[in-house]
């Protein structure tokens, strides 16, 4: 995938399957160019904490992913001047007091090799603006057309198996 600029405000959405794969303690949903800044990550210990990394430092949303039921869930991260707010299935689950302005270079990948995949992921969406909580709730149950205002990447992942996907937003990346 080509890099996607995250800018000052952005929203990233994806559907993922829980539980996450057993891979040693850290899962990356979106990766930045630097291995120290995976953008959206879950760190493990006694809890699987949802948050993001900025300049190699983990910023916690205070949400423990182990609270989720087994199955598919919608995740959204919205970055603005207040930090990054996380939503699961349309509900606000916490805010990390930081935001990443790193460009997104990979989805569900570890740029240094295997071992930190987020697992099963479907329909990734990246927006150039901070969506409202009402828009996140609506998006958690809505399929897009690909030409929505502010949408910079729409990856429905319906192309089959593999390591590349087709962007259906119609926007150059």
PDB file of C-alpha atoms in Angstrom:
ATOM      1  CA  UNK A   1       0.000   0.000   0.000  1.00  0.00           C
ATOM      2  CA  UNK A   2       1.175   3.541  -0.681  1.00  0.00           C
ATOM      3  CA  UNK A   3       1.528   5.802   2.323  1.00  0.00           C
ATOM      4  CA  UNK A   4      -1.534   7.688   3.520  1.00  0.00           C
ATOM      5  CA  UNK A   5      -1.067  11.029   5.189  1.00  0.00           C
ATOM      6  CA  UNK A   6      -2.800  11.202   8.545  1.00  0.00           C
ATOM      7  CA  UNK A   7      -2.508  14.996   8.918  1.00  0.00           C
ATOM      8  CA  UNK A   8      -3.643  17.077  11.917  1.00  0.00           C
ATOM      9  CA  UNK A   9      -7.086  15.457  12.130  1.00  0.00           C
ATOM     10  CA  UNK A  10      -7.933  11.986  10.925  1.00  0.00           C
ATOM     11  CA  UNK A  11     -10.150   8.974  11.488  1.00  0.00           C
ATOM     12  CA  UNK A  12      -9.222   5.344  10.923  1.00  0.00           C
ATOM     13  CA  UNK A  13     -11.786   2.535  10.996  1.00  0.00           C
ATOM     14  CA  UNK A  14     -11.636  -1.225  10.611  1.00  0.00           C
ATOM     15  CA  UNK A  15     -13.543  -4.345  11.463  1.00  0.00           C
ATOM     16  CA  UNK A  16     -11.467  -6.943  13.302  1.00  0.00           C
ATOM     17  CA  UNK A  17     -12.012 -10.371  14.785  1.00  0.00           C
ATOM     18  CA  UNK A  18     -11.503 -10.871  18.509  1.00  0.00           C
ATOM     19  CA  UNK A  19      -9.642 -12.607  20.090  1.00  0.00           C
ATOM     20  CA  UNK A  20      -6.452 -11.309  18.538  1.00  0.00           C
ATOM     21  CA  UNK A  21      -3.897 -13.931  17.459  1.00  0.00           C
ATOM     22  CA  UNK A  22      -1.358 -15.183  19.984  1.00  0.00           C
ATOM     23  CA  UNK A  23       1.766 -13.395  18.771  1.00  0.00           C
ATOM     24  CA  UNK A  24       3.800 -12.421  21.789  1.00  0.00           C
ATOM     25  CA  UNK A  25       2.206  -9.324  23.174  1.00  0.00           C
ATOM     26  CA  UNK A  26       1.759  -6.458  20.701  1.00  0.00           C
ATOM     27  CA  UNK A  27      -0.599  -6.071  17.766  1.00  0.00           C
ATOM     28  CA  UNK A  28      -0.375  -3.317  15.130  1.00  0.00           C
ATOM     29  CA  UNK A  29      -3.486  -2.269  13.265  1.00  0.00           C
ATOM     30  CA  UNK A  30      -1.847   0.597  11.343  1.00  0.00           C
ATOM     31  CA  UNK A  31       1.916   0.913  10.918  1.00  0.00           C
ATOM     32  CA  UNK A  32       3.919   4.072  10.380  1.00  0.00           C
ATOM     33  CA  UNK A  33       7.192   4.174   8.495  1.00  0.00           C
ATOM     34  CA  UNK A  34       9.169   4.076  11.731  1.00  0.00           C
ATOM     35  CA  UNK A  35       9.007   0.777  13.606  1.00  0.00           C
ATOM     36  CA  UNK A  36       8.694   2.795  16.836  1.00  0.00           C
ATOM     37  CA  UNK A  37       5.431   4.408  15.724  1.00  0.00           C
ATOM     38  CA  UNK A  38       2.861   1.765  14.789  1.00  0.00           C
ATOM     39  CA  UNK A  39       0.055   4.368  15.147  1.00  0.00           C
ATOM     40  CA  UNK A  40      -2.728   2.098  16.514  1.00  0.00           C
ATOM     41  CA  UNK A  41      -1.662  -0.780  18.674  1.00  0.00           C
ATOM     42  CA  UNK A  42      -2.773  -3.114  21.424  1.00  0.00           C
ATOM     43  CA  UNK A  43      -0.156  -3.881  24.075  1.00  0.00           C
ATOM     44  CA  UNK A  44      -0.435  -6.938  26.239  1.00  0.00           C
ATOM     45  CA  UNK A  45       0.393  -7.716  29.813  1.00  0.00           C
ATOM     46  CA  UNK A  46      -2.342  -8.795  32.161  1.00  0.00           C
ATOM     47  CA  UNK A  47      -4.618  -6.652  29.995  1.00  0.00           C
ATOM     48  CA  UNK A  48      -4.799  -6.055  26.237  1.00  0.00           C
ATOM     49  CA  UNK A  49      -4.741  -2.248  26.194  1.00  0.00           C
ATOM     50  CA  UNK A  50      -5.928  -0.280  23.164  1.00  0.00           C
ATOM     51  CA  UNK A  51      -3.876   2.810  22.358  1.00  0.00           C
ATOM     52  CA  UNK A  52      -1.310   4.299  20.024  1.00  0.00           C
ATOM     53  CA  UNK A  53       2.400   4.897  19.904  1.00  0.00           C
ATOM     54  CA  UNK A  54       3.936   8.287  19.249  1.00  0.00           C
ATOM     55  CA  UNK A  55       7.715   8.735  19.206  1.00  0.00           C
ATOM     56  CA  UNK A  56       8.125   5.223  20.600  1.00  0.00           C
ATOM     57  CA  UNK A  57       5.896   5.894  23.644  1.00  0.00           C
ATOM     58  CA  UNK A  58       2.601   4.050  24.248  1.00  0.00           C
ATOM     59  CA  UNK A  59      -0.449   6.212  25.000  1.00  0.00           C
ATOM     60  CA  UNK A  60      -3.194   4.181  26.624  1.00  0.00           C
ATOM     61  CA  UNK A  61      -6.926   4.667  25.997  1.00  0.00           C
ATOM     62  CA  UNK A  62      -7.676   2.738  29.242  1.00  0.00           C
ATOM     63  CA  UNK A  63      -9.738   0.175  27.320  1.00  0.00           C
ATOM     64  CA  UNK A  64      -8.993  -3.495  27.956  1.00  0.00           C
ATOM     65  CA  UNK A  65      -9.740  -5.469  24.779  1.00  0.00           C
ATOM     66  CA  UNK A  66     -10.393  -8.568  26.915  1.00  0.00           C
ATOM     67  CA  UNK A  67     -13.797  -7.012  27.666  1.00  0.00           C
ATOM     68  CA  UNK A  68     -14.877  -7.854  24.098  1.00  0.00           C
ATOM     69  CA  UNK A  69     -16.943 -10.873  23.143  1.00  0.00           C
ATOM     70  CA  UNK A  70     -15.616 -13.359  20.600  1.00  0.00           C
ATOM     71  CA  UNK A  71     -16.444 -12.235  17.073  1.00  0.00           C
ATOM     72  CA  UNK A  72     -16.238  -9.270  14.698  1.00  0.00           C
ATOM     73  CA  UNK A  73     -16.053  -5.710  16.063  1.00  0.00           C
ATOM     74  CA  UNK A  74     -15.843  -2.231  14.537  1.00  0.00           C
ATOM     75  CA  UNK A  75     -12.886  -0.140  15.743  1.00  0.00           C
ATOM     76  CA  UNK A  76     -12.522   3.568  15.084  1.00  0.00           C
ATOM     77  CA  UNK A  77      -9.798   5.977  16.160  1.00  0.00           C
ATOM     78  CA  UNK A  78     -10.442   9.704  15.820  1.00  0.00           C
ATOM     79  CA  UNK A  79      -7.540  12.136  16.193  1.00  0.00           C
ATOM     80  CA  UNK A  80      -8.028  15.841  16.808  1.00  0.00           C
ATOM     81  CA  UNK A  81      -6.630  18.604  19.039  1.00  0.00           C
ATOM     82  CA  UNK A  82      -7.734  16.683  22.190  1.00  0.00           C
ATOM     83  CA  UNK A  83      -5.809  13.489  21.386  1.00  0.00           C
ATOM     84  CA  UNK A  84      -7.105  10.219  19.944  1.00  0.00           C
ATOM     85  CA  UNK A  85     -10.520   8.886  20.910  1.00  0.00           C
ATOM     86  CA  UNK A  86     -11.249   5.197  20.409  1.00  0.00           C
ATOM     87  CA  UNK A  87     -14.608   3.613  19.621  1.00  0.00           C
ATOM     88  CA  UNK A  88     -15.591  -0.043  19.615  1.00  0.00           C
ATOM     89  CA  UNK A  89     -18.858  -0.961  17.900  1.00  0.00           C
ATOM     90  CA  UNK A  90     -19.821   2.721  17.779  1.00  0.00           C
ATOM     91  CA  UNK A  91     -19.285   3.348  21.509  1.00  0.00           C
ATOM     92  CA  UNK A  92     -16.588   5.628  22.953  1.00  0.00           C
ATOM     93  CA  UNK A  93     -14.198   3.425  24.986  1.00  0.00           C
ATOM     94  CA  UNK A  94     -11.520   5.982  25.892  1.00  0.00           C
ATOM     95  CA  UNK A  95      -9.101   8.675  24.809  1.00  0.00           C
ATOM     96  CA  UNK A  96      -5.325   8.663  24.610  1.00  0.00           C
ATOM     97  CA  UNK A  97      -3.789  12.065  25.330  1.00  0.00           C
ATOM     98  CA  UNK A  98      -1.759  12.065  22.135  1.00  0.00           C
ATOM     99  CA  UNK A  99      -2.196  11.772  18.416  1.00  0.00           C
ATOM    100  CA  UNK A 100       0.060  10.556  15.686  1.00  0.00           C
ATOM    101  CA  UNK A 101       0.748  12.647  12.633  1.00  0.00           C
ATOM    102  CA  UNK A 102       2.842   9.859  11.115  1.00  0.00           C
ATOM    103  CA  UNK A 103       1.820   8.702   7.654  1.00  0.00           C
ATOM    104  CA  UNK A 104       0.265   5.244   7.507  1.00  0.00           C
ATOM    105  CA  UNK A 105       2.418   2.816   5.522  1.00  0.00           C
ATOM    106  CA  UNK A 106       0.874  -0.535   6.395  1.00  0.00           C
ATOM    107  CA  UNK A 107      -2.259  -2.198   7.671  1.00  0.00           C
ATOM    108  CA  UNK A 108      -2.000  -5.163  10.049  1.00  0.00           C
ATOM    109  CA  UNK A 109       1.689  -5.416   9.472  1.00  0.00           C
ATOM    110  CA  UNK A 110       5.029  -5.274  11.153  1.00  0.00           C
ATOM    111  CA  UNK A 111       7.422  -3.590   8.751  1.00  0.00           C
ATOM    112  CA  UNK A 112      10.320  -5.557  10.255  1.00  0.00           C
ATOM    113  CA  UNK A 113       8.756  -8.963   9.573  1.00  0.00           C
ATOM    114  CA  UNK A 114       6.074 -11.234  11.017  1.00  0.00           C
ATOM    115  CA  UNK A 115       4.912 -11.349  14.600  1.00  0.00           C
ATOM    116  CA  UNK A 116       2.700  -8.334  15.253  1.00  0.00           C
ATOM    117  CA  UNK A 117      -0.257  -8.765  12.912  1.00  0.00           C
ATOM    118  CA  UNK A 118      -3.643  -7.629  14.154  1.00  0.00           C
ATOM    119  CA  UNK A 119      -5.198 -10.850  12.869  1.00  0.00           C
ATOM    120  CA  UNK A 120      -8.401 -10.930  10.822  1.00  0.00           C
ATOM    121  CA  UNK A 121      -9.353  -7.474   9.562  1.00  0.00           C
ATOM    122  CA  UNK A 122     -12.018  -6.370   7.108  1.00  0.00           C
ATOM    123  CA  UNK A 123     -13.076  -3.090   5.495  1.00  0.00           C
ATOM    124  CA  UNK A 124     -10.528  -0.464   6.459  1.00  0.00           C
ATOM    125  CA  UNK A 125     -11.440   3.205   6.057  1.00  0.00           C
ATOM    126  CA  UNK A 126      -9.192   6.222   6.494  1.00  0.00           C
ATOM    127  CA  UNK A 127     -10.570   9.750   6.605  1.00  0.00           C
ATOM    128  CA  UNK A 128      -8.775  13.098   6.356  1.00  0.00           C
ATOM    129  CA  UNK A 129     -10.983  14.582   9.057  1.00  0.00           C
ATOM    130  CA  UNK A 130     -12.118  13.797  12.593  1.00  0.00           C
ATOM    131  CA  UNK A 131     -15.550  12.148  12.371  1.00  0.00           C
ATOM    132  CA  UNK A 132     -18.147  12.903  15.039  1.00  0.00           C
ATOM    133  CA  UNK A 133     -19.373  10.283  17.492  1.00  0.00           C
ATOM    134  CA  UNK A 134     -22.669  10.199  15.563  1.00  0.00           C
ATOM    135  CA  UNK A 135     -20.818   9.507  12.300  1.00  0.00           C
ATOM    136  CA  UNK A 136     -18.774   6.742  13.973  1.00  0.00           C
ATOM    137  CA  UNK A 137     -21.945   5.107  15.302  1.00  0.00           C
ATOM    138  CA  UNK A 138     -23.546   5.266  11.836  1.00  0.00           C
ATOM    139  CA  UNK A 139     -20.385   3.944  10.162  1.00  0.00           C
ATOM    140  CA  UNK A 140     -20.262   0.966  12.518  1.00  0.00           C
ATOM    141  CA  UNK A 141     -23.343  -0.421  10.755  1.00  0.00           C
ATOM    142  CA  UNK A 142     -23.026   1.106   7.266  1.00  0.00           C
ATOM    143  CA  UNK A 143     -21.339   0.049   4.031  1.00  0.00           C
ATOM    144  CA  UNK A 144     -19.768   2.900   2.075  1.00  0.00           C
ATOM    145  CA  UNK A 145     -19.945   3.700  -1.619  1.00  0.00           C
ATOM    146  CA  UNK A 146     -16.326   4.903  -1.720  1.00  0.00           C
ATOM    147  CA  UNK A 147     -17.017   8.486  -2.795  1.00  0.00           C
ATOM    148  CA  UNK A 148     -17.889   9.970   0.615  1.00  0.00           C
ATOM    149  CA  UNK A 149     -16.471  13.432   1.393  1.00  0.00           C
ATOM    150  CA  UNK A 150     -13.235  13.258   3.370  1.00  0.00           C
ATOM    151  CA  UNK A 151     -12.625   9.562   2.659  1.00  0.00           C
ATOM    152  CA  UNK A 152      -9.016   9.073   1.521  1.00  0.00           C
ATOM    153  CA  UNK A 153      -8.828   5.264   1.550  1.00  0.00           C
ATOM    154  CA  UNK A 154     -11.545   2.632   1.416  1.00  0.00           C
ATOM    155  CA  UNK A 155     -10.277  -0.929   1.513  1.00  0.00           C
ATOM    156  CA  UNK A 156     -13.229  -3.358   1.668  1.00  0.00           C
ATOM    157  CA  UNK A 157     -10.848  -6.342   1.409  1.00  0.00           C
ATOM    158  CA  UNK A 158     -13.193  -8.303  -0.806  1.00  0.00           C
ATOM    159  CA  UNK A 159     -10.476  -9.175  -3.330  1.00  0.00           C
ATOM    160  CA  UNK A 160      -9.645 -12.517  -1.685  1.00  0.00           C
ATOM    161  CA  UNK A 161      -6.506 -13.551   0.143  1.00  0.00           C
ATOM    162  CA  UNK A 162      -3.111 -11.918  -0.155  1.00  0.00           C
ATOM    163  CA  UNK A 163      -0.973  -9.046   1.003  1.00  0.00           C
ATOM    164  CA  UNK A 164      -2.406  -6.252  -1.120  1.00  0.00           C
ATOM    165  CA  UNK A 165      -5.863  -4.740  -1.390  1.00  0.00           C
ATOM    166  CA  UNK A 166      -7.635  -2.421  -3.776  1.00  0.00           C
ATOM    167  CA  UNK A 167      -8.496   1.109  -2.673  1.00  0.00           C
ATOM    168  CA  UNK A 168     -12.110   1.763  -3.674  1.00  0.00           C
ATOM    169  CA  UNK A 169     -12.143   5.437  -2.663  1.00  0.00           C
ATOM    170  CA  UNK A 170     -11.118   6.581  -6.122  1.00  0.00           C
ATOM    171  CA  UNK A 171      -8.616   8.950  -4.506  1.00  0.00           C
ATOM    172  CA  UNK A 172      -4.916   8.858  -5.414  1.00  0.00           C
ATOM    173  CA  UNK A 173      -2.750   7.681  -2.522  1.00  0.00           C
TER     174      UNK A 173
END
